Amino acid sequence: MKLSDYVIDFVASLGIRHAFVVSGGASIHLLHSLNNRPGIMPICPHHEQAGAMAADAYARASGNLGCAIGTSGPGATNMITGIAGAWFDSVPVLYITGQVTTFRLKGDSGVRQYGFQETEIIPMVEPITKYSVQIADAAQIRYELEKAVHIARIGRPGPVLIDLPDDLQRTEIETDDLEGYTPEFSPAPAPEARDIDQILVRLAAAERPVMIFGTGVRLAGAAAEARQLVERWEVPVLTTWGAKDLLPGDHLQNVGTFGTHGTRAGNFAVQNADFVLSIGARLSTRETGSPLSEWARGADVAVVDIDPAELRKFETFNRPVEQALVADAGATIRALLARNDASTGDLTEWAERIAGWRRDYPAVPGDATNSVDVHPYALMDGLTAAAPPDLHIFTDTGCSVAWLMQAFGVSGTQRTYHDFNNTAMGWGLPAAIGGALALGRQTLCLTGDGSLMMNLQEMATVAHHNLLVKTIIVDNRGYSMVRQTEEQWLGGINVGTSDDSGLGFPDWVALAESFGLSAQSVGKNADIAGALADLFAAEGPAVLHIDIHHAHRVIPQVAFGYGIEDAEPHLPRDEFLAQMIVDPLPRSKDPTDPARTLPTFAERKS
C-alpha cells in the first residue's frame, strides 16, 4: 500500500469526514490520496493559516479530532497561528506537514537549508503541540500516527504534528508488518473523598459563594452534569468565555461573564464572594485582571484543574489558593453530585444582591436600544432574539467577541466559539467553515472589519462549497479595541488602528458580491431585526454588513492596574463603594489614607 494512502485511511478511520489542505510539492501525494479515499473529503482553503484554524473549529464543533495538511516551508509555517490557537484552548487536532525528501534534508551539515523549501518545523511547533515528530522511516508510520492521536486526546487535550518527507509518502509499505502503538492506561485524575469533603465544608460555611465553570467542563464531557449541579446547589454561577454557552442567558443563577471584559454584575459577584469554587477554568489574566493577587481577595478559593502547572501559577503570582485540586472536571462534578450531604446556608440576601447588580447594570444598556444608529449592544440584543435555537456562532477577536460574551443571551442548544486564548484576528471565518462542515448545517461568523481582512479570501471557500455560513461584519473602520487602549494610555492618538491612521478597507457589500455571496448593509437600529431575519432565512451563504460609529467601545472594560470590579467608565465613587462588601483597593499602602479606592484614570495620569 502507498504510505500516503495509509495515512489518509487512518485519518478517515477516526471518523474525520473533512480534511483541510493546501496543495504543494511536498504534500501533493497526501492530497491525491485524500481525493481518492471515499468517506473523507479534501477542503482546499486559500491559505494554510485558514486551514489550520478550520481544523481547530472542526474539532471543537464535532467533539472529534480535526485534521489539516500543509506542504513544507511556508506551507508549514503558515499553519503555526492556527496550531497555537488549538494549543492554548486544548483542542485535539492532527496536523500533518509535508517535508522535502529524506535525501535532501540538511541533517547536521550546518547549512540553513539544503532541500528546496526545507524548513525545520518540528522545533518551531514543539512549544505549541503536545507531540511533534518527523518520520524518518516508513515503518514508523502506524506507530507514530497512533501515538500522536492518543496523546492529542488524553489528559488536557491539544494539537499534535507529524512531519512527513515526500519520498516516504510515496513509498510502498506492507501494512501487516507495521508496528502499532500500545498506550499505557492512564485514567483521568479523580478527586479523593477528602478533597470533596473540604469543598463541602467551605460551601456550607460560605455566605457569598459563587461557582465558576470553564472550558474544561466541556472537554470532560460534563456539560449536562454541570447544569445538574447548578440546579441542585442553587449557587450563583459565573462562566469564562469558553463556557458561556453552558447555561441559558436568562437562567436565574447565571450571573454572566467576568474579568477585564466581563459584566459589571459578574465582576461585583466574584470580587465580593467569600468562597469561589472554580472547575475547569484556567483563570487567565483576562478573567482575574492584573495583578492576580487582587482577584477574589475576600474569598477562600478552590480550583479544580487537570493541569498541575495551571494550579502552581497561583502561588507563583502571589495569589495562593486555599485548595488546589489536580482532577478531571467531569470526575469532580460527578463526585459532588454523588454527595447528598452538600448544603449551603441561607443565600437569600446574596441572591438578592446579585439580582440587583444584574438589574442595575444590564449588559445591554438602555441608551443602546434607544439609539437611532446601530449600537453594538443593541445588535447583540437583536441577535439574541433572532438567532435560531441551534445556532453555532464563531466569533473573531476584538470588540466583536467582547460584545458577544457580555451581551448575547444563549438559549436552546446554541454554542459560542472563539480561539479564546490566542485570539487571532481572522479566526472567525475559517472557523465557521470548519463548524459548518462538522455540523452539516448553518453557522454564523461574527467578525469585525479588521479581523475579516486577515482571512477574507475564505469567502471564496464558502461560495465554492455553497456552505451555510452566515457572516455578520461589524464595521467600525478599524481596530476599535486597540483604539480603546490608545485612549487609555496614549492620549487617544491612533496609529495603524483606523481608516485615517494607516488602514484601508473595501466596500464590503461589493466585495461579498464579487465572491458570489448575497449581501446587504444596515446602519440603523430599526433595521436590525429585519436584516437578521433575512440573513438566517437565506437558503445559502449570506453576508450582513453592519455600519456602526467608530467611537463605540467595550463597556465596561478594566484598565491595567485596577481590580476587575472597578471597570471603565468608572462609576461615581459613592455608587462604587456602595457595591463593595469586600474592602476596595486602597490608593496607597498607607492604612490611614481615607481615600480607599484607586484614582480614576485622569487622576492617575496627572
XYZ file of C-alpha atoms in Angstrom:
606
model
C 0.000 0.000 0.000
C 1.220 3.523 -0.750
C 2.112 5.194 2.521
C 0.104 8.366 1.791
C -2.968 6.144 1.205
C -2.338 4.511 4.577
C -2.165 7.895 6.298
C -5.487 9.030 4.818
C -7.125 5.672 5.618
C -6.016 6.168 9.195
C -7.432 9.694 9.342
C -10.740 8.510 7.872
C -10.891 5.666 10.392
C -11.056 8.291 13.145
C -14.423 9.462 11.827
C -12.996 12.643 10.320
C -15.043 13.420 7.199
C -13.197 16.530 6.001
C -9.511 17.430 5.990
C -8.256 20.933 5.213
C -5.325 21.014 2.835
C -3.479 23.481 0.624
C -1.663 21.750 -2.198
C 2.098 21.910 -2.533
C 5.005 19.921 -3.856
C 5.742 18.235 -0.531
C 2.093 17.417 0.276
C 0.743 16.503 -3.142
C 0.746 12.745 -2.558
C -1.283 13.175 0.620
C -3.773 15.399 -1.196
C -4.243 12.924 -4.042
C -4.684 10.062 -1.594
C -7.259 12.174 0.223
C -9.079 12.909 -3.013
C -9.231 9.199 -3.888
C -10.479 7.975 -0.497
C -14.267 7.569 -0.126
C -15.748 8.836 3.133
C -13.416 11.780 3.599
C -13.280 14.937 1.510
C -10.490 17.426 0.870
C -11.446 21.038 1.609
C -8.986 23.418 -0.011
C -8.839 26.859 1.619
C -6.708 29.595 0.099
C -4.285 29.892 2.993
C -2.753 27.303 5.307
C -3.485 29.513 8.315
C -7.186 29.300 7.462
C -6.924 25.533 7.041
C -5.296 25.128 10.448
C -7.992 27.298 12.035
C -10.811 25.464 10.251
C -9.474 22.123 11.520
C -9.377 23.558 15.045
C -13.030 24.649 14.850
C -13.998 21.350 13.187
C -12.701 19.564 16.286
C -14.486 21.946 18.670
C -17.831 21.592 16.911
C -17.689 17.844 16.240
C -16.152 16.701 19.521
C -13.740 14.647 17.398
C -10.292 15.442 16.060
C -9.750 17.898 13.231
C -7.135 17.447 10.525
C -5.189 19.918 8.392
C -2.380 19.219 5.932
C 0.215 21.627 4.567
C 3.301 21.483 2.424
C 6.851 22.165 3.582
C 8.418 25.554 4.175
C 5.891 28.409 4.048
C 3.008 25.944 3.989
C 4.071 24.604 7.370
C 4.959 27.962 8.886
C 1.641 29.445 7.730
C -0.130 26.886 9.916
C 1.562 27.968 13.139
C -1.003 30.572 14.246
C -3.820 28.040 13.879
C -1.816 25.393 15.735
C -1.179 27.853 18.575
C -4.910 28.520 18.905
C -5.604 24.811 19.308
C -2.767 24.502 21.820
C -3.863 27.306 24.127
C -7.521 26.205 24.034
C -6.766 22.472 24.492
C -8.221 21.311 21.175
C -7.157 17.911 19.747
C -6.107 18.399 16.117
C -3.892 16.248 13.908
C -1.665 18.476 11.779
C 0.395 16.887 9.015
C 3.124 18.708 7.108
C 4.919 17.537 4.028
C 8.692 17.746 4.060
C 11.464 17.553 1.491
C 12.730 14.087 0.624
C 14.920 12.418 3.239
C 17.997 12.620 0.964
C 17.527 16.418 0.728
C 17.353 17.024 4.490
C 20.257 19.168 5.697
C 20.927 16.986 8.731
C 23.878 18.224 10.789
C 25.597 19.881 7.825
C 25.305 23.305 9.418
C 23.668 24.930 6.375
C 20.411 26.799 6.816
C 18.648 24.844 4.097
C 19.572 22.090 1.649
C 16.348 20.891 0.024
C 14.052 23.373 -1.700
C 11.597 24.804 0.864
C 13.178 22.733 3.602
C 12.152 24.160 6.974
C 12.671 22.600 10.385
C 9.056 22.766 11.511
C 9.398 20.416 14.499
C 11.450 22.728 16.766
C 9.163 25.597 15.781
C 5.979 23.853 16.911
C 7.321 21.912 19.889
C 6.238 24.640 22.374
C 2.671 24.664 20.953
C 1.985 20.952 20.430
C 1.573 18.025 22.797
C 3.653 15.878 20.462
C 5.509 16.522 17.213
C 7.718 14.194 15.213
C 9.383 13.917 11.831
C 9.047 10.457 10.285
C 12.480 9.077 9.397
C 11.470 5.554 8.338
C 8.288 4.409 6.573
C 7.996 1.556 9.053
C 7.281 4.118 11.816
C 4.086 5.451 10.307
C 1.473 3.348 12.115
C 3.214 3.687 15.479
C 3.589 7.457 15.198
C 0.063 8.096 13.945
C -1.461 6.044 16.754
C 0.809 7.612 19.355
C 0.076 11.156 18.190
C -3.693 10.692 18.236
C -3.599 9.077 21.667
C -1.554 11.943 23.078
C -3.818 14.533 21.453
C -6.822 13.128 23.320
C -5.609 12.127 26.776
C -5.491 14.389 29.807
C -5.587 18.006 28.781
C -6.138 17.685 25.018
C -4.141 19.525 22.393
C -2.725 19.518 18.874
C -0.073 17.171 17.509
C 2.006 17.386 14.325
C 3.582 14.795 12.062
C 6.185 15.928 9.520
C 6.329 13.509 6.596
C 9.075 13.619 3.929
C 7.902 13.420 0.335
C 9.780 10.246 -0.606
C 8.260 8.370 2.334
C 4.749 9.461 1.313
C 5.138 7.602 -1.993
C 6.829 4.542 -0.511
C 5.050 1.197 -0.813
C 4.614 -0.409 2.617
C 3.480 -3.786 3.914
C 0.721 -2.793 6.321
C 0.694 -6.151 8.106
C 4.303 -5.611 9.142
C 3.751 -2.191 10.753
C 4.272 -1.918 14.489
C 1.395 -0.407 16.431
C 1.429 1.834 19.480
C 0.191 0.412 22.771
C -0.642 3.218 25.187
C -0.336 2.787 28.891
C -3.654 3.021 30.681
C -3.866 6.466 32.260
C -7.263 7.248 33.788
C -8.226 10.869 34.271
C -7.301 12.012 37.772
C -10.298 11.940 40.099
C -10.723 13.755 43.404
C -10.394 11.855 46.640
C -13.166 11.849 49.228
C -11.263 14.232 51.481
C -10.997 16.726 48.618
C -14.747 16.727 48.204
C -15.157 16.981 51.982
C -13.089 20.172 52.033
C -15.123 21.748 49.239
C -18.384 20.954 51.003
C -17.134 22.339 54.331
C -16.234 25.622 52.637
C -19.549 25.696 50.798
C -21.554 25.168 53.989
C -19.692 27.962 55.772
C -19.978 30.477 52.943
C -22.400 33.394 52.958
C -21.480 34.619 49.474
C -20.389 31.601 47.374
C -20.019 31.508 43.599
C -19.143 28.725 41.174
C -17.026 29.258 38.075
C -17.185 26.925 35.087
C -14.592 26.902 32.315
C -13.861 25.130 29.055
C -12.573 22.094 30.933
C -16.160 21.194 31.808
C -16.955 20.663 28.129
C -13.630 18.972 27.436
C -14.544 16.466 30.149
C -17.949 15.846 28.563
C -19.644 17.104 31.707
C -21.866 19.945 30.468
C -25.085 18.175 31.458
C -23.742 17.244 34.895
C -22.590 20.830 35.473
C -26.119 22.061 34.825
C -27.435 19.454 37.291
C -25.027 20.746 39.924
C -26.226 24.304 39.345
C -29.846 23.280 39.878
C -29.087 21.236 42.982
C -26.894 23.750 44.779
C -28.647 26.979 43.733
C -25.321 28.796 43.984
C -24.671 31.765 41.640
C -22.622 30.795 38.597
C -20.007 32.690 36.604
C -18.590 31.434 33.327
C -15.416 32.079 31.428
C -15.829 32.951 27.757
C -15.153 29.329 26.865
C -18.099 28.157 28.969
C -20.563 30.963 28.232
C -22.916 28.561 26.446
C -23.215 26.135 29.379
C -26.232 27.976 30.822
C -29.071 29.953 29.241
C -28.511 33.672 29.379
C -31.695 34.222 31.386
C -31.019 31.481 33.955
C -31.623 32.890 37.436
C -28.267 31.656 38.711
C -26.271 32.741 35.672
C -24.551 35.945 36.778
C -22.701 36.281 33.455
C -19.097 36.503 32.335
C -16.428 38.194 34.406
C -12.959 39.614 34.027
C -11.346 42.502 32.201
C -14.048 42.365 29.514
C -16.805 40.831 31.611
C -20.035 42.218 33.003
C -20.294 44.517 35.996
C -22.605 42.050 37.729
C -20.166 39.176 37.207
C -17.216 41.207 38.424
C -19.012 42.501 41.522
C -20.072 38.927 42.337
C -16.633 37.327 42.180
C -14.875 40.245 43.863
C -17.366 40.270 46.761
C -17.569 36.485 47.184
C -16.337 34.732 50.301
C -15.986 31.314 48.584
C -15.125 30.623 44.952
C -15.238 27.117 43.500
C -13.654 27.097 40.038
C -13.951 23.950 37.916
C -12.172 23.516 34.600
C -11.222 27.171 34.247
C -7.643 28.232 33.618
C -8.340 31.647 35.167
C -6.102 33.656 32.885
C -5.375 37.338 33.354
C -8.420 38.107 31.220
C -10.575 36.596 33.974
C -8.595 37.720 37.023
C -7.161 41.021 35.898
C -3.675 42.087 36.941
C -2.193 41.699 39.434
C -3.575 38.252 40.207
C -3.155 38.950 43.924
C -6.172 41.294 43.864
C -8.561 38.745 42.359
C -11.301 37.346 44.646
C -9.254 38.761 47.508
C -12.001 38.301 50.098
C -12.680 34.664 49.256
C -11.479 31.199 50.047
C -10.748 29.764 46.609
C -10.867 26.127 45.498
C -9.592 25.499 41.966
C -10.047 22.210 40.100
C -7.806 21.770 37.049
C -6.364 18.749 35.267
C -3.067 20.571 34.614
C -0.833 20.900 37.714
C 1.068 23.817 36.151
C -2.116 25.879 35.985
C -2.550 25.358 39.728
C 1.061 26.192 40.581
C 0.781 29.603 38.956
C -1.382 30.951 41.777
C 1.497 30.642 44.225
C 3.939 31.966 41.634
C 1.906 35.128 41.055
C 1.150 35.842 44.712
C -2.436 34.612 44.949
C -2.171 31.258 46.736
C -5.494 29.439 46.793
C -6.892 27.543 49.740
C -7.494 24.364 47.757
C -5.726 23.410 44.514
C -7.087 20.128 43.229
C -5.490 18.265 40.293
C -8.509 16.454 38.920
C -10.696 15.998 35.876
C -13.578 18.462 35.800
C -16.137 15.783 34.967
C -14.959 13.417 37.685
C -15.121 16.244 40.214
C -18.620 17.331 39.249
C -19.876 13.740 39.407
C -18.281 13.303 42.841
C -20.020 16.467 44.050
C -23.350 15.275 42.651
C -22.938 11.960 44.453
C -22.822 13.679 47.831
C -26.298 14.019 49.283
C -24.956 15.867 52.324
C -23.985 19.029 50.415
C -25.586 22.070 51.998
C -25.460 25.833 51.942
C -26.534 28.472 54.385
C -29.338 30.892 53.646
C -28.240 32.570 50.421
C -31.340 34.732 50.001
C -29.595 38.028 50.748
C -26.675 37.140 48.448
C -29.027 36.141 45.633
C -30.946 39.412 46.006
C -27.712 41.399 45.913
C -26.679 39.689 42.672
C -30.147 40.152 41.182
C -29.815 43.853 41.952
C -26.476 44.039 40.117
C -27.946 42.292 37.106
C -30.889 44.693 37.127
C -28.931 47.897 37.734
C -26.007 47.122 35.425
C -27.511 45.270 32.443
C -25.205 44.112 29.690
C -27.430 45.909 27.161
C -27.813 49.475 28.482
C -30.995 51.420 27.811
C -29.293 54.005 25.619
C -28.208 51.225 23.245
C -31.713 50.240 22.209
C -32.839 53.879 22.128
C -30.132 54.827 19.640
C -31.114 55.674 16.062
C -27.876 54.445 14.506
C -26.794 50.862 15.103
C -25.405 50.390 18.585
C -23.276 47.239 19.072
C -25.076 46.254 22.266
C -28.439 46.694 20.516
C -27.061 44.404 17.789
C -26.302 41.752 20.423
C -29.819 42.198 21.806
C -31.236 41.726 18.312
C -29.043 38.680 17.720
C -30.316 37.151 20.954
C -33.876 37.498 19.662
C -33.220 36.397 16.073
C -30.643 33.590 16.308
C -32.021 30.098 15.631
C -32.096 27.970 18.809
C -29.459 25.562 17.460
C -27.096 28.176 16.033
C -23.348 27.773 16.494
C -21.568 31.150 16.498
C -17.883 31.521 15.634
C -16.536 34.940 16.501
C -13.363 36.845 15.822
C -11.246 38.718 18.298
C -11.604 42.386 19.141
C -14.784 44.140 20.155
C -16.965 41.550 18.402
C -16.137 38.765 20.842
C -16.313 41.056 23.883
C -19.742 42.408 22.898
C -20.961 38.862 22.249
C -19.635 37.493 25.531
C -21.061 40.364 27.539
C -24.474 40.793 25.952
C -25.596 37.799 23.861
C -28.163 35.656 25.652
C -27.619 31.965 24.936
C -30.749 29.839 24.533
C -31.666 26.376 23.279
C -28.633 24.417 22.156
C -26.722 27.434 20.882
C -22.935 27.372 21.120
C -20.383 30.182 21.090
C -16.794 29.633 19.901
C -13.661 31.721 19.777
C -9.941 30.995 19.898
C -10.218 32.228 23.424
C -6.580 32.386 24.462
C -4.665 33.036 21.238
C -7.362 35.446 19.972
C -6.046 35.626 16.428
C -7.629 38.138 14.099
C -9.077 36.261 11.131
C -10.107 33.129 13.044
C -13.866 33.601 12.705
C -14.482 32.905 9.012
C -12.340 29.744 8.625
C -13.709 28.561 11.977
C -17.291 28.996 10.780
C -16.328 26.989 7.677
C -14.931 24.182 9.815
C -18.020 24.287 12.013
C -20.432 24.189 9.077
C -18.697 21.116 7.662
C -18.506 19.353 11.030
C -22.161 20.032 11.845
C -23.654 19.846 8.363
C -25.789 22.929 8.935
C -25.878 26.687 9.308
C -23.210 28.516 11.287
C -22.602 32.187 11.973
C -19.329 34.057 11.638
C -19.425 37.219 13.764
C -16.467 39.334 12.797
C -15.155 42.865 12.633
C -13.868 44.598 9.539
C -10.284 44.462 10.822
C -10.374 40.760 11.629
C -12.069 39.741 8.405
C -9.327 41.394 6.369
C -6.922 38.788 7.760
C -8.668 35.861 6.027
C -11.233 37.389 3.691
C -10.035 35.108 0.865
C -12.028 32.306 2.512
C -15.240 33.899 1.242
C -14.281 32.041 -1.936
C -14.216 28.747 0.002
C -17.689 29.447 1.396
C -19.026 30.249 -2.074
C -17.293 27.315 -3.804
C -18.824 24.755 -1.459
C -22.084 26.704 -1.019
C -21.668 26.362 2.729
C -24.396 27.589 5.057
C -22.099 30.157 6.627
C -23.793 33.419 7.516
C -21.399 36.304 8.155
C -22.034 39.463 10.156
C -19.384 42.136 9.609
C -19.396 44.762 12.361
C -17.728 47.627 10.526
C -16.228 50.373 12.684
C -13.432 51.146 10.223
C -10.527 49.837 12.188
C -9.394 48.138 15.358
C -11.751 49.548 17.977
C -10.404 47.539 20.905
C -6.868 48.714 20.244
C -8.147 52.266 19.840
C -9.671 51.884 23.300
C -6.201 51.036 24.616
C -4.753 54.042 22.795
C -7.309 56.212 24.570
C -6.375 54.734 27.949
C -2.614 55.032 27.607
C -1.606 57.080 24.552
C -3.806 60.142 24.579
C -6.216 58.757 22.003
C -3.743 59.104 19.144
C -4.426 56.401 16.553
C -1.579 54.741 14.674
C -2.471 51.888 12.341
C -5.823 51.349 14.023
C -8.252 53.378 11.918
C -9.029 54.266 8.337
C -7.453 57.682 8.836
C -4.292 56.361 10.530
C -2.967 53.831 8.073
C -5.682 51.235 7.356
C -7.657 50.778 4.155
C -10.894 48.844 3.759
C -13.048 47.690 0.837
C -16.709 48.176 0.012
C -17.867 45.123 1.936
C -21.117 44.529 0.089
C -19.418 44.809 -3.298
C -16.611 42.525 -2.114
C -19.018 39.848 -0.874
C -20.974 40.008 -4.115
C -17.736 39.661 -6.108
C -17.308 36.279 -4.416
C -20.860 35.338 -5.408
C -22.378 35.855 -1.950
C -25.599 37.722 -1.312
C -25.081 40.758 0.905
C -26.893 43.704 2.436
C -25.924 46.610 4.679
C -27.729 48.313 7.558
C -26.871 51.317 9.690
C -29.987 51.901 11.798
C -31.171 50.100 14.925
C -34.677 49.872 13.488
C -33.365 47.763 10.590
C -31.501 45.156 12.670
C -34.406 42.759 13.273
C -35.434 42.557 9.628
C -31.861 42.222 8.386
C -31.095 39.398 10.826
C -34.299 37.601 9.857
C -33.282 37.823 6.189
C -29.778 36.603 6.977
C -30.888 33.466 8.778
C -33.674 32.756 6.291
C -31.344 32.885 3.281
C -31.051 29.479 1.604
C -27.329 29.726 1.004
C -24.388 31.687 2.368
C -25.048 35.361 3.008
C -23.346 38.441 4.419
C -24.783 41.202 6.598
C -22.708 44.358 6.842
C -23.374 46.402 9.977
C -22.214 50.018 9.839
C -21.518 51.338 13.346
C -19.849 54.503 14.583
C -16.108 54.187 15.117
C -16.394 55.576 18.659
C -18.267 52.580 20.120
C -16.245 50.729 22.738
C -16.421 47.697 25.028
C -18.251 48.884 28.142
C -17.340 48.046 30.821
C -13.658 47.308 30.394
C -10.950 47.117 33.040
C -7.748 49.077 32.631
C -4.466 47.562 33.768
C -3.814 48.052 37.467
C -7.423 48.120 38.578
C -9.325 45.320 40.238
C -11.881 43.851 37.853
C -14.691 45.300 39.991
C -13.574 48.846 39.107
C -14.108 48.942 35.354
C -14.195 51.897 32.985
C -16.193 54.009 32.685
C -15.728 54.281 36.432
C -18.882 54.505 38.476
C -19.272 57.521 40.759
C -17.201 56.752 43.832
C -20.112 56.722 46.255
C -22.031 54.368 43.985
C -18.996 52.120 43.566
C -18.351 51.930 47.306
C -21.977 51.010 47.913
C -21.488 47.887 45.784
C -18.419 46.657 47.669
C -18.770 44.211 50.538
C -15.071 43.355 50.442
C -12.756 46.292 51.168
C -11.997 48.197 47.960
C -8.426 48.506 46.839
C -6.501 51.363 48.507
C -4.987 54.233 46.602
C -1.877 53.825 48.702
C -0.445 51.330 51.152
C -0.977 53.790 53.987
C -3.778 52.261 56.089
C -4.727 55.747 57.385
C -5.389 57.044 53.870
C -9.120 57.975 53.857
C -9.347 57.579 50.082
C -9.769 53.819 49.941
C -10.172 53.369 46.193
C -7.860 53.682 43.254
C -7.871 57.005 41.420
C -9.660 57.496 38.156
C -7.587 57.217 35.000
C -7.389 61.000 34.647
C -6.206 61.321 38.245
C -3.651 58.585 37.742
C -2.247 60.272 34.630
C -1.889 63.615 36.393
